[in-house]
Coordinates of C-alpha atoms in Angstrom, one line a residue:
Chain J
X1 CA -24.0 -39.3 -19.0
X2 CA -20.9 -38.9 -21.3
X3 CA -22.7 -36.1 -23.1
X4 CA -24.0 -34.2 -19.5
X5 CA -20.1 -34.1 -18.5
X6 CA -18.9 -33.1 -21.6
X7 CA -21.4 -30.1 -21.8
X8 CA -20.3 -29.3 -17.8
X9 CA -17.1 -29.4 -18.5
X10 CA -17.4 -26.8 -21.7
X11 CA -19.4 -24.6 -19.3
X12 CA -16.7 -24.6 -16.6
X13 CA -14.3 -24.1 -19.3
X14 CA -16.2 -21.1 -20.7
X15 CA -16.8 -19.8 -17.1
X16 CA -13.2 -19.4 -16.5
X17 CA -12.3 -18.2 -20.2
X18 CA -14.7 -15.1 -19.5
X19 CA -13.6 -14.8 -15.9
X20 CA -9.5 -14.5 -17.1
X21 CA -10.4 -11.9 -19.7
X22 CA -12.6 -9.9 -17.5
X23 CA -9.9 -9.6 -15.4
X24 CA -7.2 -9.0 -18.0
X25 CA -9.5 -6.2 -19.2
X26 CA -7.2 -3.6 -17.2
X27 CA -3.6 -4.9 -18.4
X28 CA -1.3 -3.3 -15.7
X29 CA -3.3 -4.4 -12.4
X30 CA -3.4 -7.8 -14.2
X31 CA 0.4 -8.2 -14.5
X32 CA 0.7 -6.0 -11.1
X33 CA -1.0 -8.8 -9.2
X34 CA 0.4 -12.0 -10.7
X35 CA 4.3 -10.5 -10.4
X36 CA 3.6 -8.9 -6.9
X37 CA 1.8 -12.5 -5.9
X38 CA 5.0 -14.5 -7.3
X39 CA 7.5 -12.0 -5.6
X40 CA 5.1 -12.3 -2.4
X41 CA 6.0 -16.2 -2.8
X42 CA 9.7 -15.8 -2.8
X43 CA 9.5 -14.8 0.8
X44 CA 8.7 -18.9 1.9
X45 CA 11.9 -19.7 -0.2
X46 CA 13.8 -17.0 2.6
X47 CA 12.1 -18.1 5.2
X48 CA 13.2 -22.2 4.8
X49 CA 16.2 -20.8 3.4
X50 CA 16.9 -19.8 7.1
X51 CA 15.6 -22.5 8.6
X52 CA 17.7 -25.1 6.7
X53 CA 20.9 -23.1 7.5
X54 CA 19.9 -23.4 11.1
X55 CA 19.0 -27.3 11.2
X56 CA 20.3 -29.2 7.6
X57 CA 17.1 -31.8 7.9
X58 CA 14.1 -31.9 9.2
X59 CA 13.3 -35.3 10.0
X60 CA 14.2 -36.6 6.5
X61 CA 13.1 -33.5 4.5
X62 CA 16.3 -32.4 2.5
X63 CA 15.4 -28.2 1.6
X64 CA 14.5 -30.0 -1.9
X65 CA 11.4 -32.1 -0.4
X66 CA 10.7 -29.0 1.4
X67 CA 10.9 -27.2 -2.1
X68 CA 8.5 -29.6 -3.6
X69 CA 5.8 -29.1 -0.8
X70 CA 5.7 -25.3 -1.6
X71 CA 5.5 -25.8 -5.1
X72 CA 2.8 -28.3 -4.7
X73 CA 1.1 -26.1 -2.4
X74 CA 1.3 -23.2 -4.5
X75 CA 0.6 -25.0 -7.5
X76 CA -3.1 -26.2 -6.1
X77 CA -4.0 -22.8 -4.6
X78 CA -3.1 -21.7 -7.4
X79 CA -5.5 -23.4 -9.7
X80 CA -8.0 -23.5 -6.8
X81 CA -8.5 -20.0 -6.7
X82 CA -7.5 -19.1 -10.3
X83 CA -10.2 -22.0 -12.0
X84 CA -12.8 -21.9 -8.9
X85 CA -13.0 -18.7 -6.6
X86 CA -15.9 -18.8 -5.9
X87 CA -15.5 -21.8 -3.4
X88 CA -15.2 -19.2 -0.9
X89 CA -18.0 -17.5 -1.4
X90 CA -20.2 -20.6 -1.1
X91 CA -21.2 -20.4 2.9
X92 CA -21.5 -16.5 2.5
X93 CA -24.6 -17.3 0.0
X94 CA -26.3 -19.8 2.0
X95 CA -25.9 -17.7 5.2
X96 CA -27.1 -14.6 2.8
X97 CA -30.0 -16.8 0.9
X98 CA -28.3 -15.7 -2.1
X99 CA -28.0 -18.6 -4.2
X100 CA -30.8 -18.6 -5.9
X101 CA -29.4 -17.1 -9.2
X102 CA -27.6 -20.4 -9.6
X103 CA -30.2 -22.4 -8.8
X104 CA -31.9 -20.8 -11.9
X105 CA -29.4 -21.9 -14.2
X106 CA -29.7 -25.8 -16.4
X107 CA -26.4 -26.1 -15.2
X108 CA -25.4 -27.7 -11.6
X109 CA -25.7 -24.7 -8.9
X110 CA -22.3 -26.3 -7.8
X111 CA -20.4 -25.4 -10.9
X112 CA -22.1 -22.3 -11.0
X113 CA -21.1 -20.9 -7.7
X114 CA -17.4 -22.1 -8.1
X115 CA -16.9 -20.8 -11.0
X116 CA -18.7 -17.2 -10.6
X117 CA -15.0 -15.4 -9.5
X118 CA -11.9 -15.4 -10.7
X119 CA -8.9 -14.5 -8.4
X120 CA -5.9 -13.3 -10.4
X121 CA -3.1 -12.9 -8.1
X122 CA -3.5 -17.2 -8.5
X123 CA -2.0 -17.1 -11.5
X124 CA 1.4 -15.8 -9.8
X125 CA 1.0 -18.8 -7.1
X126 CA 0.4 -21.6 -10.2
X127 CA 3.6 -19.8 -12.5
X128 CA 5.4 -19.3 -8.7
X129 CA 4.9 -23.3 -8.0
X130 CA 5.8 -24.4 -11.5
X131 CA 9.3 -22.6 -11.6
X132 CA 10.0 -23.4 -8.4
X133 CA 9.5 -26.9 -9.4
X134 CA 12.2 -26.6 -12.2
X135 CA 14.3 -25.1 -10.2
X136 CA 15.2 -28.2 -7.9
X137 CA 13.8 -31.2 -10.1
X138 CA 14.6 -31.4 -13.9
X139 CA 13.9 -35.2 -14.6
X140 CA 10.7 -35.2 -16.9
X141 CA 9.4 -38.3 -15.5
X142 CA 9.2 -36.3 -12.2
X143 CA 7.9 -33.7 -14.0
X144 CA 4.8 -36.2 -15.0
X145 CA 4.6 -37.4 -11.4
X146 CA 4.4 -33.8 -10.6
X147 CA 1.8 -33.1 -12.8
X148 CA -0.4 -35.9 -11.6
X149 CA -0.1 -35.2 -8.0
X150 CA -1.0 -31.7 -8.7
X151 CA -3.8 -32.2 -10.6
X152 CA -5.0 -34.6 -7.4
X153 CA -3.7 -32.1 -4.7
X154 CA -5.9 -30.0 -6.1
X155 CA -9.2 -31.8 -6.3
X156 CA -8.8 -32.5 -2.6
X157 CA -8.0 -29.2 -1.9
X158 CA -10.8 -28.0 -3.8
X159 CA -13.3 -30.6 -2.4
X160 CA -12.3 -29.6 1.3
X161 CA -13.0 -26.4 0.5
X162 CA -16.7 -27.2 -0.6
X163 CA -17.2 -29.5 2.2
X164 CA -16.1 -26.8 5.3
X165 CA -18.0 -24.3 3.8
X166 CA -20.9 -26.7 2.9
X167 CA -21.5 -27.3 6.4
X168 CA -23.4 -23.9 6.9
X169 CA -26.4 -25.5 5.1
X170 CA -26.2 -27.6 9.0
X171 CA -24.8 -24.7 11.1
X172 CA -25.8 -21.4 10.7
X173 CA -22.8 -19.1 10.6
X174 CA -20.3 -21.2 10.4
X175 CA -18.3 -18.9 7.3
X176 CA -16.3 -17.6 10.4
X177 CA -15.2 -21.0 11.1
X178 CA -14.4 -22.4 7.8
X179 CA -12.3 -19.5 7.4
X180 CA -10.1 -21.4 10.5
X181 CA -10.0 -25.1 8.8
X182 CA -9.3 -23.2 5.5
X183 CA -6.4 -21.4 6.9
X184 CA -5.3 -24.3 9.2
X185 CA -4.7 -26.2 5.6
X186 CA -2.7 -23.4 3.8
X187 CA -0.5 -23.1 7.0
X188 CA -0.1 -27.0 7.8
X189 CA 0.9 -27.5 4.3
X190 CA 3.9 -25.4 4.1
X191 CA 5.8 -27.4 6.8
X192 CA 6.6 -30.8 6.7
X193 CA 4.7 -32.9 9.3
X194 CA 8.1 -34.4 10.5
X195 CA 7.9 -32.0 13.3
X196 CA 4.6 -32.1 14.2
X197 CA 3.9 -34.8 17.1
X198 CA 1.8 -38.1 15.7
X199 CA -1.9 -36.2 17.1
X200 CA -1.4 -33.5 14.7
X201 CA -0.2 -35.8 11.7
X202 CA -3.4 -38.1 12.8
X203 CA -5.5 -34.9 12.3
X204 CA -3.6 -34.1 8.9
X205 CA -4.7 -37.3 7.6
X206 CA -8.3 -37.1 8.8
X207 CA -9.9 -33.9 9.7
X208 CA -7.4 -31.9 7.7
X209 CA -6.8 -33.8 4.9
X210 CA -3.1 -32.0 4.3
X211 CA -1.6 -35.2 4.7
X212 CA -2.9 -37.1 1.4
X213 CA -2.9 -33.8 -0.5
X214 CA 0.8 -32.3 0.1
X215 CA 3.0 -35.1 2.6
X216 CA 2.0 -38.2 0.5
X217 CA 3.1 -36.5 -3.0
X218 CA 6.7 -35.6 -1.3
X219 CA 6.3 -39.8 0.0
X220 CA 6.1 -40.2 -3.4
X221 CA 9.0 -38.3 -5.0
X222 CA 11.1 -39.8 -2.2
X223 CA 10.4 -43.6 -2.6
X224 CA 7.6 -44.2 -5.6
X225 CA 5.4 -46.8 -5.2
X226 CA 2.2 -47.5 -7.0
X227 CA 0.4 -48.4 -3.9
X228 CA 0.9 -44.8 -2.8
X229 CA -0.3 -43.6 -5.9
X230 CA -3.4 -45.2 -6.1
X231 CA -4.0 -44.2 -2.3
X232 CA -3.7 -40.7 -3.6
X233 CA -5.8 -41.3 -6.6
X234 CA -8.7 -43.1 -4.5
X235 CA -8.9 -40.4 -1.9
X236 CA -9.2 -37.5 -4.2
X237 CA -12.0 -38.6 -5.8
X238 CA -13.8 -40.3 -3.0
X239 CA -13.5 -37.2 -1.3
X240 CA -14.6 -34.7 -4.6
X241 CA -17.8 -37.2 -4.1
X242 CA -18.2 -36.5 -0.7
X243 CA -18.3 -32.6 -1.7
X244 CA -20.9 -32.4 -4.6
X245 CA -22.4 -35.1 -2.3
X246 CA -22.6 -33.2 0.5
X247 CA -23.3 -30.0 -1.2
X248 CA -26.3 -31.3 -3.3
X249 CA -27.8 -32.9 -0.1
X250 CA -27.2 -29.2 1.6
X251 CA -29.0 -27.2 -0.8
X252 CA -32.2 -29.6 0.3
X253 CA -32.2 -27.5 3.3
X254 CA -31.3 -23.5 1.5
X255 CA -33.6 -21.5 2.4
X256 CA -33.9 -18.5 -0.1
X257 CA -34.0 -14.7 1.5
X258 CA -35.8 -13.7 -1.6
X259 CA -32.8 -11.4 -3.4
X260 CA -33.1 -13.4 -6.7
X261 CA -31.0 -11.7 -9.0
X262 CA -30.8 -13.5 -12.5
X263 CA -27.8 -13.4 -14.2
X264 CA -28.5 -14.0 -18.1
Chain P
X1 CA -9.5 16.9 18.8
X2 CA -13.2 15.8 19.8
X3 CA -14.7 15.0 17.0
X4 CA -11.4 12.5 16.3
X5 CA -12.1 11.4 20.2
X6 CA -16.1 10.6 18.5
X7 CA -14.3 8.8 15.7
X8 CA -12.6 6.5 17.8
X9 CA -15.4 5.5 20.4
X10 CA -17.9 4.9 17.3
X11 CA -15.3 2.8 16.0
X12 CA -14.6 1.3 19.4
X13 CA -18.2 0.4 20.4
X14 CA -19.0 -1.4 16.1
X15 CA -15.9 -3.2 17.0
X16 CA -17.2 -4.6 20.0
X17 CA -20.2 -6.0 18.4
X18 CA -18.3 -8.1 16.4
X19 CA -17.1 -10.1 18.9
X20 CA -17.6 -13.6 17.1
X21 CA -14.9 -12.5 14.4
X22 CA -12.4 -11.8 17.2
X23 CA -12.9 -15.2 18.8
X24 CA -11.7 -16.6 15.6
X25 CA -8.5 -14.4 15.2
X26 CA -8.0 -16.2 18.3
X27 CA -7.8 -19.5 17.0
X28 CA -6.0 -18.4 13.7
X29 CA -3.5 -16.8 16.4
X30 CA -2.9 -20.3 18.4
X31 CA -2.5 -22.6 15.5
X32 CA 0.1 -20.0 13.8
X33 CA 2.0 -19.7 17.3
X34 CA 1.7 -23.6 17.3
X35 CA 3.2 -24.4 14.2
X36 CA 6.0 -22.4 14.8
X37 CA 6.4 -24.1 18.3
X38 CA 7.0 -27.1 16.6
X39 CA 9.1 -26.4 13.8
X40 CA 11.2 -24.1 16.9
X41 CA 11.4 -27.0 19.5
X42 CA 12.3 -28.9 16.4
X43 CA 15.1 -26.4 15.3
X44 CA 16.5 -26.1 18.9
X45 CA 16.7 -29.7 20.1
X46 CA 20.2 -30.0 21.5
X47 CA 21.0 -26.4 20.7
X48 CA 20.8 -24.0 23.8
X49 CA 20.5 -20.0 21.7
X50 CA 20.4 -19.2 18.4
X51 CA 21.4 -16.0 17.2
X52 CA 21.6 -15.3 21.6
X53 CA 17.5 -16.2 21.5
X54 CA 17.0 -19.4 24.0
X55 CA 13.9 -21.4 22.8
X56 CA 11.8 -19.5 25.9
X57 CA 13.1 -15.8 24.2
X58 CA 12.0 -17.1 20.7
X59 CA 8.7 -18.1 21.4
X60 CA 8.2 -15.2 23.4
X61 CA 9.3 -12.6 20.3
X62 CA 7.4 -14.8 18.1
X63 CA 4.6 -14.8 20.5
X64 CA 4.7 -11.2 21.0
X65 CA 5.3 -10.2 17.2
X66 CA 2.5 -12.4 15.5
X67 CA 0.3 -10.7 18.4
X68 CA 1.2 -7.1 16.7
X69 CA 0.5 -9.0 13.2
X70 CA -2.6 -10.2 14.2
X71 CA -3.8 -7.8 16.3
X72 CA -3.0 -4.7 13.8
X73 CA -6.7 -3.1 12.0
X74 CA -7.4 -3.7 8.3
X75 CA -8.7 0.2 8.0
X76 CA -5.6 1.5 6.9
X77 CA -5.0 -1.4 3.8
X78 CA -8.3 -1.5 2.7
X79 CA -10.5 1.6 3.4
X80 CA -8.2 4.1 1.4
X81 CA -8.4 2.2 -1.5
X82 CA -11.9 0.9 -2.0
X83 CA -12.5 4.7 -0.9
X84 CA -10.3 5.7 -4.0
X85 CA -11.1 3.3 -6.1
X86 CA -15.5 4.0 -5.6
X87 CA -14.8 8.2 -5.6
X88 CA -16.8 7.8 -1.9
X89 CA -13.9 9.5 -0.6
X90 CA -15.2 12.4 -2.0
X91 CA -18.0 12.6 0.2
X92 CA -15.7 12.0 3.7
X93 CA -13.5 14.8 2.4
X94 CA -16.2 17.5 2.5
X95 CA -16.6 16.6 6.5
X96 CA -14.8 19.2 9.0
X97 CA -12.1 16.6 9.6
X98 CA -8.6 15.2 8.2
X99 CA -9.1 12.5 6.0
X100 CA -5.6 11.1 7.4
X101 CA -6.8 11.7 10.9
X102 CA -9.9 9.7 10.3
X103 CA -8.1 6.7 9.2
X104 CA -5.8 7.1 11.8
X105 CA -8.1 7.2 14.1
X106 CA -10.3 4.3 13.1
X107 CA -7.3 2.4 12.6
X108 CA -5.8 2.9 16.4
X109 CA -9.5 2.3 18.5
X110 CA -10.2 -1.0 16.0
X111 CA -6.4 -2.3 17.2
X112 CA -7.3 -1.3 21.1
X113 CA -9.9 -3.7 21.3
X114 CA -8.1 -6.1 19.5
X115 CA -5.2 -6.3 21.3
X116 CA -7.3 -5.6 24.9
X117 CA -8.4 -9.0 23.9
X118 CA -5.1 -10.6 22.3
X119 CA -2.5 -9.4 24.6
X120 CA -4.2 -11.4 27.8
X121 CA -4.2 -14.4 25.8
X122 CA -1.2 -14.0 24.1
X123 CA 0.6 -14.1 27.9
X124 CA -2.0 -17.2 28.7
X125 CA -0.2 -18.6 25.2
X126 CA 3.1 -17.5 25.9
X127 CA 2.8 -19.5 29.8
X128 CA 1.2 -22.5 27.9
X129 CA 4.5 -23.0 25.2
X130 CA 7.2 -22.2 27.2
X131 CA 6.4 -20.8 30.8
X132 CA 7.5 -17.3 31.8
X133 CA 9.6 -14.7 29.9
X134 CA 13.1 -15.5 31.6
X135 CA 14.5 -11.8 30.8
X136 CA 11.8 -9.9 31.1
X137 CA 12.0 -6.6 33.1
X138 CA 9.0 -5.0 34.3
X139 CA 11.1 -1.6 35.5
X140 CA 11.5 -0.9 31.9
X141 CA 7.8 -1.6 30.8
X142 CA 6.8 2.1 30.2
X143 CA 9.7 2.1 27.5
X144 CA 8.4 -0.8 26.1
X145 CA 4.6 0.2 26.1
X146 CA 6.0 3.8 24.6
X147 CA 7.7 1.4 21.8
X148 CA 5.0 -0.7 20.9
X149 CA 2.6 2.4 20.7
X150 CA 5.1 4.1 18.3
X151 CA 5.7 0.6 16.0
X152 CA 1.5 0.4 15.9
X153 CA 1.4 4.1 14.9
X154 CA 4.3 4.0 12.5
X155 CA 2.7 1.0 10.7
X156 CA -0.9 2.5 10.8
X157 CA 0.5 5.2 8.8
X158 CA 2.7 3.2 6.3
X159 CA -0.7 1.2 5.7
X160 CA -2.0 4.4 5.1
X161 CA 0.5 5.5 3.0
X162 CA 1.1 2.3 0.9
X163 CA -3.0 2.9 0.2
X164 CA -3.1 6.1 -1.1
X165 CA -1.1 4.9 -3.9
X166 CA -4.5 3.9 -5.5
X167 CA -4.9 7.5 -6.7
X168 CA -2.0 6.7 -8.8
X169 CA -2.4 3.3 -9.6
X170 CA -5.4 1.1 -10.3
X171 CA -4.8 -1.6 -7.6
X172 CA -2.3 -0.5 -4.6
X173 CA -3.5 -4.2 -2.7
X174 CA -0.3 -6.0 -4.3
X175 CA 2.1 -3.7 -2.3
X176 CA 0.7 -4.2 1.2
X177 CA 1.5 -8.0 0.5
X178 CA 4.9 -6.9 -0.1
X179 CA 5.1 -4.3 2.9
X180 CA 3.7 -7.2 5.4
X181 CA 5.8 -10.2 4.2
X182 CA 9.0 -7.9 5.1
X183 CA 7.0 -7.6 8.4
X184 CA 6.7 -11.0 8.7
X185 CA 9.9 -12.7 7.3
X186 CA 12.5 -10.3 8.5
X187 CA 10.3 -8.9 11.9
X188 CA 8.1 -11.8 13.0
X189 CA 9.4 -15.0 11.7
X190 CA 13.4 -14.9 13.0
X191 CA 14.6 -11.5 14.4
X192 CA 16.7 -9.5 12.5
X193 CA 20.1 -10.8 14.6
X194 CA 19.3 -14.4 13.2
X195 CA 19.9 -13.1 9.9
X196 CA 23.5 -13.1 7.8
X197 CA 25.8 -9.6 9.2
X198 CA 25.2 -7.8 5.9
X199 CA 21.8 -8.2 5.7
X200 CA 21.1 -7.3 9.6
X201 CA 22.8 -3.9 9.1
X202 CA 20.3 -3.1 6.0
X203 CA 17.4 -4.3 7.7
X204 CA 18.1 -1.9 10.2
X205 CA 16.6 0.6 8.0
X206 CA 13.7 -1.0 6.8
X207 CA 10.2 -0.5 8.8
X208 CA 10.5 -4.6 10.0
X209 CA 13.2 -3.1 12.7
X210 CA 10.8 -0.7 14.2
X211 CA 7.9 -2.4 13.4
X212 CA 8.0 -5.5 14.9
X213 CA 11.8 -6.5 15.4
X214 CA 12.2 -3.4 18.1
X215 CA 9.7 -3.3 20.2
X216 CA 9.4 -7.1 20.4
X217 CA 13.0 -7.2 21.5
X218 CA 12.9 -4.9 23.9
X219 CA 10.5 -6.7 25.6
X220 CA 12.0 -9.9 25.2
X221 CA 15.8 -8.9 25.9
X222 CA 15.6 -5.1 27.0
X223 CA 18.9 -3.6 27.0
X224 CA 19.6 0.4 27.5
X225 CA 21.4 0.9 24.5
X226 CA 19.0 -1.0 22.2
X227 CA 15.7 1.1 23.3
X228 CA 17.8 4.1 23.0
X229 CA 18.7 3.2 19.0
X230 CA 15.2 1.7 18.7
X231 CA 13.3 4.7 19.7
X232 CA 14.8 7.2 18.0
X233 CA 14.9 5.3 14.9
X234 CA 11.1 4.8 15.5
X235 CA 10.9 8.8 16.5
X236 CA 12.1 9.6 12.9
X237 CA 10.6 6.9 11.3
X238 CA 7.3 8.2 12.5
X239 CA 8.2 11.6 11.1
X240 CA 9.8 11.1 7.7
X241 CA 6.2 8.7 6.9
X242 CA 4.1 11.7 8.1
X243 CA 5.5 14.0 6.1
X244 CA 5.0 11.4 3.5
X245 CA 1.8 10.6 4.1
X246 CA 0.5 14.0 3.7
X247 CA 2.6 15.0 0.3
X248 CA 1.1 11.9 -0.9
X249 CA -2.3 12.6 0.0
X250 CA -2.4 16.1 -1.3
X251 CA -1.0 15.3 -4.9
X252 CA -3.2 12.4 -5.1
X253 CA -6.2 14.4 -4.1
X254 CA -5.3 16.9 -7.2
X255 CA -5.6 13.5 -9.7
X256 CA -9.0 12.5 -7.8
X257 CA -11.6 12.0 -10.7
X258 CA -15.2 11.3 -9.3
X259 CA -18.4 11.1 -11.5
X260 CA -21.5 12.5 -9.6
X261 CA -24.4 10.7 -9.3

């Protein structure tokens, strides 16, 4: 067991080690995308920028809390799409009957597929969330409780991803529609839910689950407690079960269109 | 002009068959418009205008201004340079027609029937947040339809533009994220007269005021002296970026490189 994760986890490692070098291969669009992506970024500082100068609190977010959800947010994208890519390209496969070159690998078609892209504009949302971070919060005990909730943020964030776009093993063409629960997470997660009415927080804590992955962190930086914590921890990895759970019990139903392309 | 006028109903008719794809635009369109409904009604509660928007004018600009976001073509970001980047530009540039004008012209039928579809439900969206447009003025609306057609040509063309950098450059994508955040923060997000005095009078330059900031204010506040600034801004907008446009395309052409094959 302790062997069979060790070996995954030096094949994902691997994966994204080729992945970052192919990409640095050209130097110029490499730097080009991660300082357009972080400059991109600096536009949501503006925007809440304006917004706090209009209203000084939004239901007990100070501009810092507000701060903290954007870094968080960027921060998970960030290693999301720069680590695992290929999450989006999952229900375009099973649509396409195109996963069969991972299901010829010894490794798990799962890590296989998430780790086949690289997107390297991430890396500007990952630096983008980190100094942004600094910026308002310099306590390095928050930066460990920053650190934790990231790497949790993002295995939800990750595992929602491979669940919505799982479901077109159930529903044929449904990539159209993950693309909707996929956006409605980015754009949820960059406001606090204090002004959304209680159906919409219900649904951030449910169907969308924005709520444990970006409002319960900020919970946390505001008043700790180790109950929260745990309620973070718990529901990250139930729901990165639920994914390679409901992913592995998908493929059962693939069906192959016969483009089998083997990549050695 | 014919074979542009065959350009644009081929483009008009694939467009058409996509139909799914536009259904969830539609839904991407609504839960943008409702997040900023709440974070607005938030931000207004006990105020009566900001920055001389009520919260029925705000929601109508934003309304309005996230339709031109949303209902604008891809073509013009993304043809250009994966056309550059492959060398299959090449092959379009041997056909009896402007490369430019091609573009163009995909880019304006693709946005009709996107906004045929949006601006019905936009209004439908519009009536659902906030009721009617108090101010609106339906004398003035051939200024305003003349406005918006302007601000969709003048972006197509930046688009354009901003793309044929790839003949330069290995990647031109990073700049249109650039170009449409300025769309977005300063044109979409809170109109330019919500912003500090200094900065209103330089974005008053930038493409954001004739973009989306103009015609969407006209519409939602229409004033005589405004359209009058607003369309000639837009009138020499549209030809400083065409002469631009073309200067750029001709260099570039010159530092095409394409292996046969």
């Amino acid at each position: 067991m302790l062997t069979e994760v060790r070996s995954n986890l030096r094949y994902i490692l691997l994966s994204i080690k080729y992945n970052v070098q192919r990409e640095m291969l050209n130097r110029a669009s490499f730097l080009m995308n991660v300082l357009l992506m972080m400059l991109n970024n600096c536009s949501i500082v503006v925007q809440w920028l304006v917004f706090f100068s209009l209203k000084p609190d939004f239901g007990g977010y100070t501009f810092e809390d507000q701060m903290l959800a954007v870094a968080l947010c960027t921060v998970t994208y960030g290693m999301v799409y720069l680590f695992f890519a290929g999450v989006d390209n999952i229900a375009k496969y099973i649509e396409q009957g195109a996963l069969d070159k991972y299901l010829t690998k010894p490794k798990s078609p799962l890590i296989g597929v998430l780790t086949s892209k690289t997107q390297i504009s991430a890396l500007g949302d990952l630096l983008f969330g980190i100094i942004i971070f600094f910026i308002y919060y310099h306590n390095p005990v928050q930066f460990l409780l920053f650190l934790i909730c990231s790497f949790f943020s993002f295995l939800i964030m990750l595992s929602f991803f491979i669940i919505v776009n799982s479901i077109t093993f159930w529903f044929i063409r449904f990539s159209d529609t993950k693309q909707t629960f996929t956006d409605s997470y980015i754009s949820f997660s960059l406001y606090p839910y204090t002004v959304f009415g209680n159906f919409v927080t219900i649904l951030m804590h449910t169907i969308i689950p924005v709520g444990f992955a970006i409002y319960l962190p900020v919970t946390l930086f505001q008043d700790f407690s180790i109950t929260k914590l745990l309620i973070l921890i718990g529901f990250a990895v139930f729901n990165m079960i639920l994914a390679v759970f409901l992913f592995n019990r998908g493929l059962k139903r693939y069906t192959s269109s016969s483009m089998a392309v083997v990549n050695v | 002009m014919r074979k542009y006028l065959y350009i644009f109903k081929y483009t008009f008719i694939n467009e058409l068959s996509y139909f799914s794809k536009v259904v969830f635009r539609v839904i991407s369109y609504f839960l943008h418009i409702f997040v900023f409904y709440c974070v607005w009604d938030y931000v207004y509660d006990g105020t009566n205008k900001i920055g001389g928007f009520t919260i029925n004018q705000m929601m109508w600009y934003l309304i309005i201004a996230e339709l031109f976001m949303m209902g604008v073509s891809r073509v013009a970001r993304e043809r250009p340079i994966e056309e550059i980047k492959s060398g299959s530009i090449a092959y379009i540039m041997t056909k009896p027609y402007s490369y430019i004008g091609y573009i163009f012209t995909t880019y304006l039928a693709e946005g009709l029937i996107r906004l045929m579809i949006m601006i019905p439900i936009s209004i439908i969206f519009g009536f659902i947040f906030v009721g009617p447009l108090e101010t609106f003025q339906i004398k003035y609306s051939l200024i305003m339809i003349i406005s918006f057609i302007l601000a969709y040509s003048i972006n197509g063309l930046i688009q354009i533009l901003i793309s044929l950098f790839a003949f330069f450059m290995e990647d031109a994508g990073p700049l249109h994220w650039l170009y449409n955040k300025l769309l977005l923060i300063f044109g979409v997000f809170f109109p330019i007269d919500m912003m500090p005095g200094v900065l209103q009078s330089i974005l008053k330059y930038t493409p954001a005021y004739v973009i989306t900031y103009g015609p969407t204010k006209l519409i939602v506040n229409f004033n005589l002296v405004d359209a009058t600034y607003i369309l000639m801004a837009q009138v020499i907008y549209l030809a400083i970026v065409l002469v631009l446009v073309n200067l750029v395309y001709r260099r570039g052409v010159k530092k095409l490189n394409v292996n046969g094959g």
